[in-house]
């Protein structure tokens, strides 16, 4: 099979995919904003379940080790993962506070990185949208720093929702910008 797509066709194809992904991100983001408690608990449950599932794989992997110390070490690792997963799943409120703190750090860091990327790419079409996305992420992080830990119960879902909405719009706008650049050549 031979690949013969022209740059114009490729940009149209990819920009359509980016637009579709952007729309899905906006829809999921709207749900998260409307039901932040559900998304926050689902997030905590997902992380907890990931630890529990990982503990099973680590336990099975333990018996491929050579030597008793390695087997015991891996079984201990498996038990630590299992306990962490069970604590997260059964104590989602405490987990929410820890996750909120991590998400706040993420939004602050992502905001700074996106602003730096936009600044480095100033003059490039779409860099302004990236800068706006970075500024909004930074503002979101700062707002929740001011209200943490009281905001932990609803902040996770709201933070994720807002970021998904703005990231979705950024993808849509960047894809439209790329398409218009190719068509204007």
Coordinates of C-alpha atoms in Angstrom, one line a residue:
X1 CA 0.0 0.0 0.0
X2 CA 1.4 3.4 -1.0
X3 CA 0.8 6.7 0.7
X4 CA 0.2 9.5 -1.8
X5 CA -1.6 12.1 0.3
X6 CA -0.7 15.7 -0.5
X7 CA 0.1 18.0 2.3
X8 CA -3.2 19.8 1.7
X9 CA -5.1 16.5 2.0
X10 CA -3.2 15.5 5.1
X11 CA -3.9 18.8 6.8
X12 CA -7.6 18.6 6.0
X13 CA -7.7 15.0 7.3
X14 CA -5.8 15.8 10.5
X15 CA -7.7 19.1 11.1
X16 CA -11.0 17.2 10.8
X17 CA -9.7 14.7 13.4
X18 CA -8.6 17.5 15.7
X19 CA -11.9 19.2 15.4
X20 CA -13.7 15.9 16.2
X21 CA -11.5 15.3 19.2
X22 CA -12.0 18.9 20.3
X23 CA -15.8 18.6 20.2
X24 CA -15.6 15.4 22.3
X25 CA -13.4 17.1 24.8
X26 CA -15.8 20.0 25.1
X27 CA -18.8 17.6 25.6
X28 CA -16.9 15.6 28.3
X29 CA -15.8 18.9 29.9
X30 CA -19.3 20.2 30.0
X31 CA -20.5 17.0 31.8
X32 CA -17.6 17.4 34.3
X33 CA -18.5 21.0 35.0
X34 CA -22.2 20.1 35.5
X35 CA -21.5 17.0 37.7
X36 CA -18.1 17.7 39.3
X37 CA -18.8 15.4 42.3
X38 CA -19.4 12.4 40.0
X39 CA -16.3 13.1 38.0
X40 CA -14.2 13.5 41.1
X41 CA -15.4 10.3 42.6
X42 CA -15.0 8.5 39.3
X43 CA -11.5 9.8 39.0
X44 CA -10.6 8.5 42.5
X45 CA -12.2 5.2 41.8
X46 CA -10.3 4.8 38.5
X47 CA -7.0 5.5 40.1
X48 CA -7.8 3.1 43.0
X49 CA -8.8 0.4 40.6
X50 CA -5.7 0.9 38.5
X51 CA -3.6 0.3 41.7
X52 CA -5.7 -2.8 42.5
X53 CA -5.3 -4.2 38.9
X54 CA -1.6 -3.4 39.0
X55 CA -1.2 -5.3 42.2
X56 CA -2.6 -8.5 40.6
X57 CA -0.1 -8.2 37.7
X58 CA 2.8 -7.5 40.1
X59 CA 1.7 -10.5 42.2
X60 CA 1.7 -12.8 39.2
X61 CA 5.1 -11.3 38.0
X62 CA 6.5 -12.1 41.5
X63 CA 6.7 -15.8 40.7
X64 CA 8.9 -15.2 37.6
X65 CA 11.7 -13.8 39.8
X66 CA 14.7 -15.9 40.6
X67 CA 15.5 -16.2 44.2
X68 CA 13.3 -16.0 47.3
X69 CA 14.2 -12.4 48.2
X70 CA 13.1 -11.2 44.8
X71 CA 9.8 -13.1 45.0
X72 CA 9.1 -11.8 48.5
X73 CA 10.0 -8.2 47.4
X74 CA 7.6 -8.3 44.5
X75 CA 4.8 -9.8 46.6
X76 CA 5.4 -7.0 49.1
X77 CA 5.2 -4.5 46.3
X78 CA 2.0 -6.2 45.1
X79 CA 0.5 -5.9 48.6
X80 CA 1.5 -2.2 48.9
X81 CA -0.2 -1.5 45.6
X82 CA -3.3 -3.4 46.7
X83 CA -3.5 -1.6 50.0
X84 CA -3.1 1.8 48.3
X85 CA -5.8 0.9 45.8
X86 CA -8.2 -0.2 48.5
X87 CA -7.6 2.9 50.6
X88 CA -8.2 5.2 47.5
X89 CA -11.4 3.3 46.5
X90 CA -12.8 3.2 50.1
X91 CA -11.8 6.8 51.1
X92 CA -12.6 8.9 48.0
X93 CA -13.0 12.1 50.1
X94 CA -9.4 11.9 51.4
X95 CA -8.2 10.8 48.0
X96 CA -10.0 13.9 46.6
X97 CA -7.9 16.2 48.7
X98 CA -4.7 14.6 47.6
X99 CA -5.8 14.5 44.0
X100 CA -6.9 18.1 44.1
X101 CA -3.5 19.2 45.4
X102 CA -1.9 17.2 42.5
X103 CA -4.3 18.7 39.9
X104 CA -3.7 22.2 41.2
X105 CA 0.1 21.6 40.7
X106 CA -0.7 20.3 37.2
X107 CA -2.7 23.3 36.2
X108 CA -0.2 25.7 37.5
X109 CA 2.7 23.9 35.7
X110 CA 0.7 23.4 32.5
X111 CA -0.3 27.0 32.5
X112 CA 3.3 28.1 32.8
X113 CA 4.5 25.6 30.1
X114 CA 1.7 26.6 27.7
X115 CA 2.4 30.3 28.2
X116 CA 6.1 29.7 27.6
X117 CA 5.4 27.7 24.5
X118 CA 3.0 30.4 23.2
X119 CA 5.7 33.1 23.9
X120 CA 8.3 31.0 22.1
X121 CA 6.0 30.6 19.1
X122 CA 4.8 34.2 19.0
X123 CA 4.1 35.2 15.4
X124 CA 3.1 31.6 14.5
X125 CA -0.6 31.2 13.7
X126 CA -2.5 29.9 16.6
X127 CA 0.1 30.8 19.3
X128 CA -2.3 33.3 20.8
X129 CA -4.8 30.5 21.4
X130 CA -2.2 28.4 23.1
X131 CA -1.3 31.5 25.2
X132 CA -4.9 32.0 26.2
X133 CA -5.2 28.3 27.1
X134 CA -2.1 28.6 29.3
X135 CA -3.3 31.7 31.0
X136 CA -6.7 30.1 31.8
X137 CA -5.0 27.0 33.2
X138 CA -2.8 29.2 35.4
X139 CA -5.8 31.2 36.6
X140 CA -7.8 28.0 37.3
X141 CA -4.9 26.7 39.4
X142 CA -4.6 29.9 41.3
X143 CA -8.3 30.1 42.1
X144 CA -8.3 26.6 43.6
X145 CA -5.1 27.3 45.5
X146 CA -7.0 30.0 47.3
X147 CA -9.9 27.7 48.3
X148 CA -8.0 24.4 48.9
X149 CA -8.7 22.0 50.8
X150 CA -12.4 23.1 51.1
X151 CA -12.8 22.8 47.3
X152 CA -11.5 19.2 47.1
X153 CA -14.9 17.6 46.9
X154 CA -15.9 19.4 43.7
X155 CA -12.6 20.8 42.4
X156 CA -11.4 17.7 40.6
X157 CA -14.4 17.4 38.3
X158 CA -14.6 21.2 37.8
X159 CA -10.9 21.5 37.0
X160 CA -10.9 18.6 34.6
X161 CA -14.1 19.9 32.9
X162 CA -12.9 23.5 32.5
X163 CA -9.5 22.3 31.2
X164 CA -11.2 19.9 28.7
X165 CA -13.5 22.6 27.4
X166 CA -10.7 25.1 26.8
X167 CA -8.3 22.4 25.4
X168 CA -11.1 21.2 23.1
X169 CA -11.6 24.8 21.8
X170 CA -7.9 25.2 21.4
X171 CA -7.7 22.0 19.3
X172 CA -10.7 23.2 17.2
X173 CA -9.2 26.6 16.7
X174 CA -5.7 25.3 15.9
X175 CA -7.1 22.9 13.4
X176 CA -9.2 25.6 11.7
X177 CA -6.1 27.9 11.6
X178 CA -4.0 25.1 10.0
X179 CA -6.7 24.4 7.4
X180 CA -7.0 28.1 6.5
X181 CA -3.2 28.4 6.2
X182 CA -3.0 25.5 3.8
X183 CA -5.9 26.8 1.8
X184 CA -4.5 30.3 1.5
X185 CA -1.2 29.0 0.0

